[in-house]
Amino acid sequence: MAGAGTTSGELGPPGRVDDLFSNFNNIASLTWVKSNHTFKFGGSLNLEGFYEKDSNDLQGLYGFSSAETAEPYLSTTTTTSATGTSNVGASAVGAYSLGFPYASFLLGAVDNANIDPTSIARYGKHELGLYAQDSWKITRKFTLDYGLRYDYSTYYREQYGRSPQFDPTLPDPTAGNMPGDAIYQATCHCQFAHNYPYGFGPRLGFAYQAAPKTVLRGGFGILYSGTGVAQFNGNASGNATASNPFGPTVPGQPVMTWPNVTVRGEPLTAAQIAWPNYSPSYYPIGGVVPGTGPQYVDPNAGRPARQYQYSFTVQREISTNLVVEVSYIGNRGIWWPTYVDEGGAMVNYNYLSPQLLSHYGLSLSNPADLAILTSPLNSPGAGPFMDKVPFAGFPLTATVAQSLRPYPQFNAGVNSVAAPLGDTWYNSLQMTANKRISHGLSATAAFAWSKSLNTMGGTANPENFALAKGIAEFNQPFQTRVSILYTLPKWGRNKVISYIVRDWTLDAFGTWASGVPLLAPTPNATGYPSALATATMSNLTFVTNQYQIPTGQPFYLVNLNCHCFDPTKTIVLNPAAWTNPAPGQYGGAAYYSAFRQQRRPVENFGVGRTFPIKERVSLSVRVEFVNIFNRTEVNNPSTTSPQTTPTCITASGATGLCSAGETVVSGFGYINTSTTAEVPRQGQIVAKISF
């Protein structure tokens, strides 16, 4: 029996996860004015906690696969229909698995299962801050501010040490005693990371009246961000909760017959389903090799990010009620935690480095070696590595590259948590004009010319961290903001007309800025020789932060901001602007300053008034409009697969290669017009009675 579409199914009762986040925050401050000094002292204490009770899979989650009802020895084989029709009536061209999951279910042949006890994880952290400062008015024209702040923040950890940690040196019994087992703070009586005790941040600022209408201001300070819950990127609670999946040791052989299983989930032992489970051999989960490994909390996860902030401002009163400022504002950040996981290129503990490949006589510059790395161990393409496993029980269906990894028992996990390797740079020239309230009118206009760089996107080549420096994900070099508030005055001498017109407030707000950078396209194997069809770096070295390389051609076929094209019929990006890195070679950067999305202005307007009814009772009415000019802002164009030919709806109504004037439905540079990036013009009326 052959089947298409879904090749597996699951059966089990619904579970439940209860989450509770607590935050205790206490702030104290003291101000003391003496002579021409204003002293301020204070501190803060912040206690954060996260509680998660997971009751999923208490009675088991059972999976059924097509493998149990496939032909013997062909349980993992798929077939391809050339005509797009299978013997079960499927109409789409694609791959079809032998066997049928529903037939396996009717036979009770369970392919895999997961039976977990209730787990309760408690994560938390503490933050302490103390400061002292003085504002010293040295003369009538010169004021000096100076102070010192101290910040201490602990890294985020499980309260009772029940979360696992990857140990790169501890022998793993499930992998032939190769290094890479799990440890727990509850059993090793150790700390996974160290908290940074030297969070001293001096502050210095001044204000000097250089002329009757001109003031100079400047400042410098060191700030600490503190550690945070986000540093675990979702891995913290997930690694402390229970998970006991298990599957067949021989493909196609059921792991059990359902429903003849116990609630406790045999064939698992009582020790396996206990929680907390401190077994150092718990990973890979379920004994599946290669499989998921534990997280790796960076030893410096308790080090908060540090920022050096500096500014200099010239403030000038041009006329009465009109003040103009010109400022240079910048900052330099270090020790930002990088959230890329094991597959990321900033921190990767389980990738194939050139040195390791050289140890095995392989090179990324040799096409023959690339074909070997992507070949299964049980195939002739594996060459000298054929049937050579790193330890007993390692599957021969795995690739040579997987078998040569530093920790071949893991193909996921071993995650880098909060490695403080991120750097940021920000420099800007900012100009602001403030029209103070006069005759009912106040307004502010601001313009910023800036550049923002960081290393947070990872590097294309883990051997060269300098390549990580690039345009920040949300970098917008030009930004203009305008805010206007006007209150209508009395109108004439007629009291009725004056009452109707007066005291209405009109406010408008607008932002016009450069488009946010688009993510560069990722490599694909189109155009590679057939023997190297899978020779991307994610398969060769397991580094996944890879992007295609610009060719020097224009990025766009049309200007995204010109409003001069039909987005349903136009391919806007130039596929010739990108090329795949050669097989076995690292790619380019994630973002480029010249490769940006359409500009998306923000233009809002509101009008409102408060009507006094009687003492302590009033009625406020307000009308608010979003996107007041009703601008149509289309979605970002697709940036995947420049080497893939776009498709259109042809004159016959079928989908095929694009010709002029046809509706584009997919491909690089295609814009999905079924929705818009921003909402069309919207308005709402709000009325409020205060008493």
XYZ file of C-alpha atoms in Angstrom:
691
model
C 0.000 0.000 0.000
C 1.408 3.416 -0.954
C 0.456 6.715 0.579
C 1.140 10.376 -0.090
C 1.022 13.406 2.135
C 1.242 12.823 5.879
C 3.607 9.996 6.752
C 2.987 9.927 10.498
C 0.321 10.597 13.077
C 0.047 10.956 16.851
C -2.419 9.774 19.464
C -2.563 10.946 23.057
C -4.544 12.995 25.587
C -4.111 16.769 25.649
C -1.563 18.045 28.122
C -1.281 21.241 30.108
C 1.480 23.724 30.833
C 1.032 26.311 33.587
C 3.374 29.294 33.555
C 3.802 31.946 36.232
C 6.201 34.895 36.070
C 6.886 36.898 39.230
C 8.733 40.177 39.582
C 9.516 42.000 42.832
C 10.907 45.481 42.291
C 11.903 47.870 45.090
C 13.312 51.367 44.508
C 14.578 53.837 47.121
C 16.034 57.329 46.652
C 17.212 60.282 48.736
C 17.860 63.878 47.641
C 19.913 66.332 49.715
C 20.417 69.946 48.667
C 23.296 71.765 50.295
C 24.540 75.130 49.091
C 25.190 74.814 45.345
C 25.208 70.986 45.448
C 22.289 68.626 44.853
C 23.169 65.151 46.060
C 21.140 62.086 45.111
C 21.496 58.590 46.505
C 19.453 55.522 45.769
C 19.219 51.904 44.831
C 16.995 49.219 43.400
C 16.391 45.536 44.008
C 14.762 43.339 41.408
C 13.874 39.677 41.953
C 12.582 37.747 38.958
C 11.183 34.243 38.906
C 9.654 31.932 36.334
C 7.599 28.902 37.353
C 6.505 26.252 34.856
C 4.436 23.156 35.597
C 4.385 20.794 32.623
C 1.775 18.037 32.588
C 2.122 17.032 28.940
C 2.203 13.366 27.883
C 1.360 11.980 31.339
C -0.392 8.979 29.798
C 1.721 8.866 26.705
C 1.880 10.355 23.237
C 2.050 7.613 20.610
C 3.232 8.120 17.057
C 2.331 5.985 14.045
C 4.401 5.859 10.882
C 4.169 4.346 7.428
C 7.366 2.359 8.154
C 5.580 -0.436 10.061
C 3.335 -1.300 7.075
C 5.940 -0.832 4.349
C 7.729 -3.640 2.575
C 10.471 -5.246 4.699
C 13.861 -3.607 4.188
C 12.135 -0.712 2.373
C 10.648 1.018 5.410
C 12.517 4.254 4.765
C 12.222 4.205 0.974
C 10.231 6.827 -0.931
C 9.151 6.828 -4.556
C 8.539 9.705 -6.936
C 5.538 9.931 -9.245
C 6.536 11.265 -12.656
C 2.928 11.875 -13.685
C 1.824 13.379 -10.406
C -0.632 10.547 -9.740
C -0.200 7.797 -7.170
C -2.307 4.711 -6.632
C -4.239 6.527 -3.912
C -5.259 9.336 -6.221
C -2.832 12.084 -5.230
C -2.625 14.812 -7.836
C 0.600 16.547 -6.878
C 3.993 15.555 -8.179
C 6.302 14.555 -5.325
C 7.675 11.823 -3.113
C 5.511 8.999 -1.768
C 6.282 6.753 1.171
C 5.747 3.035 1.147
C 3.277 1.897 3.774
C 0.399 3.827 5.307
C 0.304 5.428 8.792
C -3.416 4.738 9.303
C -2.862 1.064 8.537
C -0.105 1.016 11.170
C -2.546 2.587 13.624
C -5.198 -0.051 12.918
C -2.602 -2.716 13.641
C -1.554 -0.922 16.849
C 2.054 -0.778 15.627
C 3.528 2.171 17.557
C 6.538 3.700 15.822
C 7.538 6.102 18.603
C 6.212 7.388 21.906
C 6.825 9.947 24.612
C 5.703 9.410 28.207
C 6.611 12.077 30.748
C 5.976 12.663 34.443
C 4.829 16.056 35.698
C 7.764 18.437 35.985
C 8.063 21.722 37.832
C 10.861 24.081 36.853
C 11.738 27.223 38.805
C 14.051 29.729 37.164
C 15.109 33.074 38.511
C 17.673 35.834 38.839
C 18.477 38.802 41.104
C 19.521 42.347 40.249
C 20.937 44.981 42.595
C 21.738 48.591 41.757
C 23.229 51.417 43.873
C 24.084 54.961 42.854
C 25.339 58.299 44.182
C 25.566 61.533 42.214
C 26.048 65.260 42.625
C 24.834 68.150 40.513
C 27.291 70.932 41.310
C 26.404 74.428 40.162
C 29.920 75.836 40.052
C 28.878 79.209 38.609
C 25.668 80.659 37.250
C 26.795 79.567 33.783
C 28.442 76.235 34.491
C 26.967 73.081 36.071
C 28.863 69.838 36.534
C 27.177 66.468 37.123
C 29.165 63.476 38.292
C 28.320 60.191 39.937
C 28.879 56.471 40.215
C 26.496 53.549 39.823
C 27.056 49.917 40.733
C 25.078 47.080 39.131
C 25.141 43.410 40.045
C 23.079 40.828 38.204
C 23.049 37.052 38.506
C 22.712 34.752 35.544
C 19.371 33.063 34.970
C 19.362 29.568 36.471
C 17.102 26.819 37.763
C 16.588 27.247 41.490
C 17.384 23.669 42.483
C 19.997 22.869 39.841
C 17.733 20.554 37.812
C 18.672 22.000 34.434
C 21.321 20.101 32.460
C 24.595 21.467 31.192
C 26.787 20.179 28.404
C 30.206 19.039 29.609
C 32.677 18.912 26.694
C 35.087 16.576 28.520
C 32.875 14.156 30.467
C 32.666 10.691 28.783
C 29.232 9.834 27.367
C 28.337 6.149 27.963
C 25.654 6.297 25.255
C 28.303 7.260 22.701
C 31.091 4.810 23.416
C 32.477 7.055 26.168
C 33.203 9.820 23.690
C 33.359 13.261 25.355
C 30.170 15.268 25.642
C 27.889 14.203 28.488
C 25.461 16.132 30.701
C 25.961 17.448 34.225
C 23.574 19.094 36.697
C 24.242 21.704 39.332
C 22.277 19.606 41.815
C 24.749 16.728 41.505
C 28.031 18.386 40.543
C 27.591 21.096 43.229
C 29.092 23.568 40.818
C 28.086 26.765 39.052
C 27.612 26.762 35.281
C 28.560 30.437 35.003
C 30.161 33.225 37.000
C 28.421 36.453 37.973
C 30.305 39.644 37.134
C 31.122 41.560 40.364
C 32.724 44.688 38.848
C 29.736 46.530 37.399
C 30.922 50.045 38.269
C 29.618 52.755 35.958
C 30.963 56.311 36.348
C 28.893 59.192 34.924
C 30.030 62.685 33.954
C 28.074 65.540 32.412
C 28.169 69.304 32.096
C 26.116 72.285 30.933
C 27.780 75.605 30.048
C 26.123 78.816 28.915
C 28.621 80.037 26.335
C 26.471 83.022 25.316
C 23.177 84.525 26.488
C 21.223 82.299 24.067
C 23.669 79.429 23.579
C 24.243 76.442 25.866
C 26.766 73.635 25.455
C 26.007 70.227 26.968
C 27.986 67.002 27.047
C 28.235 63.751 28.874
C 29.849 60.360 29.195
C 28.747 57.298 31.080
C 29.242 53.573 31.415
C 26.043 51.528 31.671
C 25.369 47.845 32.339
C 22.345 46.140 30.831
C 21.963 43.343 33.360
C 21.396 39.724 32.500
C 17.927 38.668 31.415
C 15.418 35.896 30.881
C 15.880 36.232 27.124
C 19.447 34.997 27.417
C 18.149 31.416 27.421
C 16.239 31.949 24.176
C 13.533 29.499 25.233
C 15.978 26.736 26.113
C 15.943 27.116 29.882
C 12.575 25.702 30.874
C 12.516 23.270 27.976
C 15.691 21.569 29.154
C 14.551 21.298 32.768
C 11.193 19.705 31.965
C 10.784 15.986 31.393
C 11.051 14.415 27.948
C 11.336 10.677 27.418
C 10.827 9.929 23.727
C 11.743 6.500 22.430
C 11.549 4.827 19.061
C 12.417 1.615 17.238
C 15.967 0.376 17.294
C 15.327 -1.245 13.897
C 13.482 0.866 11.283
C 10.089 -0.594 10.502
C 9.860 -2.604 13.732
C 7.216 -1.239 16.160
C 8.512 -0.148 19.528
C 5.327 -1.510 21.150
C 1.834 -2.681 20.292
C -0.931 -0.283 21.264
C -3.149 -0.360 23.341
C -1.297 -3.132 25.194
C 0.891 -0.645 27.095
C 0.821 0.429 30.710
C 0.147 3.960 31.898
C 3.731 4.158 33.120
C 4.896 3.748 29.575
C 6.741 0.470 29.370
C 9.231 -0.370 27.952
C 10.658 2.649 29.805
C 12.024 1.848 33.240
C 10.979 3.596 36.439
C 14.330 5.410 36.535
C 13.826 6.744 33.028
C 10.440 8.293 33.743
C 11.449 9.791 37.085
C 11.711 13.569 37.424
C 14.026 15.214 38.013
C 16.271 12.961 35.964
C 19.932 13.519 36.815
C 21.236 10.729 34.604
C 24.396 11.864 32.797
C 23.360 9.514 29.965
C 20.001 11.215 29.434
C 21.289 12.847 26.251
C 20.811 12.187 23.371
C 17.155 12.181 24.473
C 15.624 8.752 24.043
C 18.960 7.313 23.019
C 18.434 8.403 19.413
C 21.837 8.924 17.783
C 22.553 11.450 16.437
C 20.036 13.406 18.483
C 19.371 16.425 20.632
C 21.918 17.386 23.260
C 21.778 19.624 26.331
C 22.291 23.361 26.369
C 25.684 24.867 27.103
C 25.572 27.861 29.427
C 28.555 30.021 28.625
C 30.869 30.383 31.646
C 30.508 34.177 31.272
C 26.691 34.148 31.049
C 26.603 36.181 34.267
C 28.469 39.081 32.654
C 26.088 41.943 31.738
C 26.536 43.888 28.537
C 28.475 47.126 28.923
C 27.798 50.341 27.006
C 29.975 53.434 26.704
C 27.614 56.340 25.969
C 28.746 59.811 24.975
C 27.140 62.964 23.615
C 27.791 66.620 22.861
C 25.047 69.180 22.183
C 24.884 72.818 21.105
C 21.562 74.432 22.040
C 20.586 77.841 20.629
C 17.511 80.024 21.054
C 16.848 81.385 17.565
C 13.893 83.527 18.556
C 11.356 83.746 21.329
C 9.911 80.282 21.976
C 12.044 78.638 19.247
C 15.033 76.539 20.319
C 17.325 74.552 18.005
C 19.717 71.769 19.062
C 22.501 70.025 17.163
C 23.926 66.914 18.830
C 26.427 64.186 18.302
C 25.269 61.035 20.117
C 27.063 57.725 20.078
C 27.655 54.565 22.026
C 29.865 51.518 21.940
C 28.598 48.241 23.364
C 30.500 45.108 24.325
C 29.672 41.755 25.913
C 26.189 41.557 24.414
C 24.894 37.996 24.768
C 24.647 36.153 21.462
C 21.522 34.060 21.126
C 22.547 32.010 18.087
C 22.253 28.326 18.866
C 24.552 25.395 18.144
C 24.060 25.903 14.404
C 24.967 29.558 14.602
C 28.367 30.757 13.518
C 29.328 33.071 16.400
C 29.514 30.186 18.869
C 29.503 26.651 17.547
C 30.931 23.843 19.644
C 30.100 21.067 17.228
C 31.165 22.185 13.761
C 33.860 20.832 11.484
C 36.728 23.293 11.520
C 39.389 23.338 8.781
C 41.860 22.035 11.346
C 39.666 19.048 12.175
C 39.051 18.299 8.493
C 42.775 18.491 7.833
C 43.321 15.956 10.613
C 41.228 13.501 8.585
C 42.968 14.411 5.322
C 40.023 16.405 3.968
C 39.753 19.918 2.555
C 36.817 22.192 1.749
C 38.656 23.205 -1.427
C 38.583 19.688 -2.866
C 35.267 18.783 -4.622
C 35.983 15.078 -4.125
C 36.248 15.615 -0.365
C 32.960 17.544 -0.356
C 31.200 14.609 -1.989
C 32.680 12.289 0.647
C 31.493 14.488 3.525
C 27.869 14.490 2.322
C 27.747 10.738 1.586
C 26.198 8.201 4.007
C 28.673 5.976 5.799
C 27.171 2.852 4.225
C 27.599 4.089 0.642
C 30.614 3.772 -1.684
C 30.663 7.584 -1.849
C 32.037 7.611 1.703
C 35.365 6.454 0.289
C 37.902 5.614 3.020
C 35.259 6.337 5.698
C 32.825 3.706 4.454
C 31.346 1.689 7.360
C 33.640 3.465 9.853
C 31.607 4.618 12.831
C 32.904 6.770 15.715
C 31.359 4.375 18.266
C 29.234 1.254 18.364
C 25.584 1.938 17.612
C 26.247 4.987 15.442
C 23.931 4.702 12.394
C 25.544 3.894 9.062
C 22.890 6.040 7.384
C 24.450 9.194 8.868
C 26.795 11.244 6.711
C 30.557 11.156 6.945
C 30.463 14.789 8.083
C 28.208 13.902 11.025
C 30.513 11.063 12.055
C 33.537 13.396 12.118
C 31.984 16.122 14.285
C 33.635 16.738 17.672
C 30.471 15.334 19.304
C 28.942 13.073 16.635
C 26.232 11.809 18.969
C 24.526 15.232 18.644
C 23.017 16.825 15.551
C 21.114 19.463 17.531
C 21.366 20.995 20.960
C 24.696 21.761 22.639
C 23.300 25.282 22.448
C 25.349 28.340 23.243
C 23.521 30.274 25.947
C 24.417 33.927 26.542
C 27.986 33.901 25.253
C 28.993 37.594 25.717
C 30.618 38.028 22.308
C 28.331 40.640 20.741
C 29.578 44.139 19.892
C 27.596 47.216 18.852
C 28.496 50.603 17.387
C 26.191 53.602 17.029
C 27.049 57.107 15.826
C 24.591 59.833 14.909
C 24.164 63.511 14.108
C 20.825 64.698 15.450
C 19.105 68.049 14.921
C 15.995 69.168 16.780
C 13.826 72.299 16.627
C 11.299 72.965 19.399
C 8.513 75.529 19.061
C 7.247 76.195 22.556
C 3.587 76.854 23.231
C 2.561 80.301 22.005
C -0.780 81.327 20.557
C -1.907 77.754 21.135
C 0.816 76.192 18.965
C 3.709 73.911 19.877
C 5.780 71.789 17.519
C 8.874 69.623 17.426
C 10.883 68.602 14.390
C 13.820 66.206 14.559
C 16.242 64.772 12.030
C 18.818 62.026 12.657
C 21.632 60.848 10.417
C 23.046 57.691 11.936
C 24.893 54.457 11.400
C 24.355 51.338 13.481
C 26.638 48.299 13.311
C 26.858 45.099 15.317
C 28.099 41.531 15.344
C 24.836 40.023 16.592
C 23.966 38.370 13.293
C 26.954 36.061 13.498
C 29.816 35.645 11.100
C 29.768 33.800 7.808
C 33.072 32.198 8.788
C 33.554 31.073 12.411
C 37.293 31.150 11.785
C 37.116 34.920 11.252
C 35.047 36.846 13.810
C 35.916 40.148 12.112
C 33.465 39.231 9.341
C 30.614 39.432 11.838
C 30.684 43.242 11.904
C 27.947 44.579 9.675
C 24.844 46.717 9.311
C 22.416 46.241 12.190
C 19.112 44.540 11.480
C 17.039 47.702 12.131
C 19.537 50.288 10.883
C 17.839 53.351 9.374
C 20.438 55.985 8.415
C 17.935 58.812 7.852
C 14.987 59.566 10.122
C 12.736 62.621 10.286
C 10.035 63.145 12.903
C 7.516 65.977 13.197
C 4.985 66.521 15.973
C 2.482 69.424 15.986
C -0.069 70.367 18.648
C -2.505 73.259 18.171
C -5.326 74.416 20.445
C -8.064 76.469 18.748
C -8.624 79.898 20.361
C -11.870 81.745 20.881
C -13.647 82.591 17.632
C -15.165 86.036 17.287
C -17.573 87.646 19.717
C -20.485 85.279 19.232
C -20.552 83.163 22.393
C -22.273 80.177 20.775
C -19.860 79.951 17.852
C -16.917 80.578 20.154
C -18.036 77.806 22.517
C -18.382 75.330 19.623
C -15.002 76.131 18.058
C -12.669 76.942 20.940
C -10.467 74.579 22.984
C -10.332 71.805 20.356
C -6.828 70.342 20.165
C -5.427 69.228 16.824
C -2.338 67.037 16.881
C -0.369 65.460 14.077
C 2.582 63.102 14.179
C 4.712 61.860 11.303
C 7.859 59.789 10.860
C 9.704 59.403 7.564
C 12.756 57.152 7.540
C 14.912 54.900 5.410
C 13.681 51.381 4.848
C 14.837 48.639 7.190
C 17.505 46.322 5.691
C 16.342 43.148 3.974
C 17.973 39.872 4.938
C 20.314 38.567 2.262
C 19.206 35.341 0.519
C 20.545 32.047 1.827
C 22.528 29.642 -0.362
C 20.880 26.812 -2.245
C 22.319 23.977 -4.297
C 20.803 25.071 -7.630
C 23.600 25.137 -10.161
C 25.934 22.879 -8.187
C 27.133 19.693 -9.883
C 24.835 16.754 -9.093
C 27.531 15.104 -6.972
C 27.643 18.258 -4.835
C 23.915 18.982 -4.723
C 23.965 18.886 -0.923
C 27.346 20.561 -0.472
C 26.099 23.598 1.423
C 28.026 24.617 4.521
C 25.146 23.536 6.766
C 25.702 19.964 5.524
C 29.494 20.118 5.309
C 30.552 21.916 8.477
C 27.158 22.466 10.215
C 27.527 26.245 10.175
C 24.134 27.674 9.229
C 24.557 31.475 9.322
C 25.273 31.534 5.612
C 24.181 34.015 2.942
C 24.758 34.507 -0.761
C 27.376 36.915 -2.088
C 26.608 40.153 -3.991
C 27.893 40.171 -7.580
C 28.095 43.951 -7.912
C 24.944 44.167 -10.035
C 22.055 46.451 -8.883
C 19.939 44.883 -6.153
C 16.657 46.140 -7.658
C 14.944 45.929 -11.045
C 12.637 48.788 -10.027
C 12.755 51.400 -7.268
C 10.623 50.112 -4.388
C 9.756 53.687 -3.363
C 8.783 55.116 -6.765
C 5.095 54.020 -6.711
C 5.512 53.451 -10.439
C 4.918 49.709 -10.796
C 2.147 47.155 -10.388
C 3.255 44.909 -7.498
C 1.063 42.038 -8.739
C 2.839 41.870 -12.092
C 6.371 43.024 -11.303
C 9.455 41.168 -10.096
C 11.255 43.885 -8.161
C 14.561 42.258 -7.156
C 17.445 41.440 -9.464
C 18.463 37.750 -9.220
C 21.724 38.563 -11.039
C 22.776 40.624 -8.002
C 23.466 37.456 -5.993
C 25.495 34.318 -6.431
C 25.881 31.180 -4.404
C 29.192 30.753 -2.611
C 31.161 28.014 -4.284
C 30.676 24.516 -2.816
C 32.619 24.307 0.416
C 33.100 28.078 0.702
C 31.619 30.466 3.236
C 29.125 33.138 2.165
C 28.624 36.869 2.655
C 27.071 39.194 5.237
C 23.490 39.128 6.491
C 22.624 42.778 5.756
C 23.774 45.436 3.282
C 23.072 49.158 3.504
C 21.911 49.326 -0.138
C 19.525 46.352 0.181
C 16.461 47.693 1.994
C 12.710 47.332 2.092
C 10.259 50.017 1.014
C 10.118 53.142 3.167
C 7.133 53.000 5.518
C 6.097 56.450 6.789
C 3.977 56.853 9.913
C 1.378 59.628 9.565
C -1.262 59.991 12.269
C -3.733 62.730 13.141
C -6.071 63.381 16.055
C -8.594 65.938 17.255
C -10.194 66.157 20.679
C -11.721 68.321 23.357
C -12.715 68.178 26.998
C -16.151 69.568 27.931
C -16.649 70.515 31.589
C -20.105 69.438 32.748
C -19.969 70.502 36.356
C -17.425 70.538 39.153
C -15.272 67.383 38.996
C -17.273 65.999 36.074
C -16.104 66.327 32.469
C -16.591 64.672 29.089
C -13.601 64.060 26.822
C -14.127 63.328 23.130
C -11.353 62.382 20.742
C -11.105 61.223 17.120
C -7.892 59.467 16.068
C -6.736 58.561 12.546
C -3.927 56.168 11.614
C -2.336 56.387 8.151
C -4.257 59.574 7.527
C -3.166 59.799 3.857
C -4.177 56.165 3.250
C -0.813 55.113 1.819
C -0.637 51.597 0.413
C 2.466 49.847 1.709
C 3.037 46.456 0.118
C 4.752 43.516 1.766
C 8.470 42.970 1.474
C 9.571 41.083 -1.636
C 10.642 37.472 -1.326
C 14.399 37.193 -0.841
C 14.728 33.410 -1.082
C 16.417 31.486 -3.899
C 17.584 34.023 -6.528
C 18.524 31.025 -8.698
C 14.893 29.813 -8.782
C 12.854 30.946 -11.792
C 9.756 32.992 -10.792
C 6.363 31.681 -11.864
C 3.251 33.486 -13.090
C -0.357 32.773 -13.967
C -0.284 32.370 -17.738
C -2.987 33.332 -20.222
C -4.400 29.806 -20.023
C -4.817 30.085 -16.255
C -2.019 27.622 -15.486
C 1.151 28.338 -13.521
C 4.339 28.617 -15.535
C 7.251 30.785 -16.598
C 6.599 34.515 -16.488
C 5.940 36.730 -19.474
C 5.338 40.470 -19.525
C 2.051 41.538 -17.960
C 1.321 38.256 -16.179
C 0.500 37.969 -12.481
C 3.518 36.822 -10.447
C 2.746 34.101 -7.873
C 6.170 33.044 -6.587
C 9.905 33.465 -6.899
C 12.718 35.785 -5.929
C 11.488 39.392 -5.970
C 7.802 38.391 -5.825
C 5.519 40.572 -3.654
C 2.573 38.948 -1.919
C -0.319 41.369 -2.404
C -2.980 39.323 -0.596
C -2.221 41.497 2.442
C -0.436 44.791 3.072
C 2.491 45.574 5.327
C 0.589 48.321 7.156
C -3.095 48.889 7.794
C -5.049 51.251 5.494
C -6.472 54.460 6.908
C -8.343 53.784 10.124
C -10.155 56.017 12.570
C -11.731 55.639 15.964
C -13.855 57.807 18.241
C -13.178 57.716 21.968
C -15.431 59.286 24.592
C -14.638 59.341 28.314
C -16.478 60.716 31.324
C -14.325 61.672 34.289
C -15.835 62.174 37.728
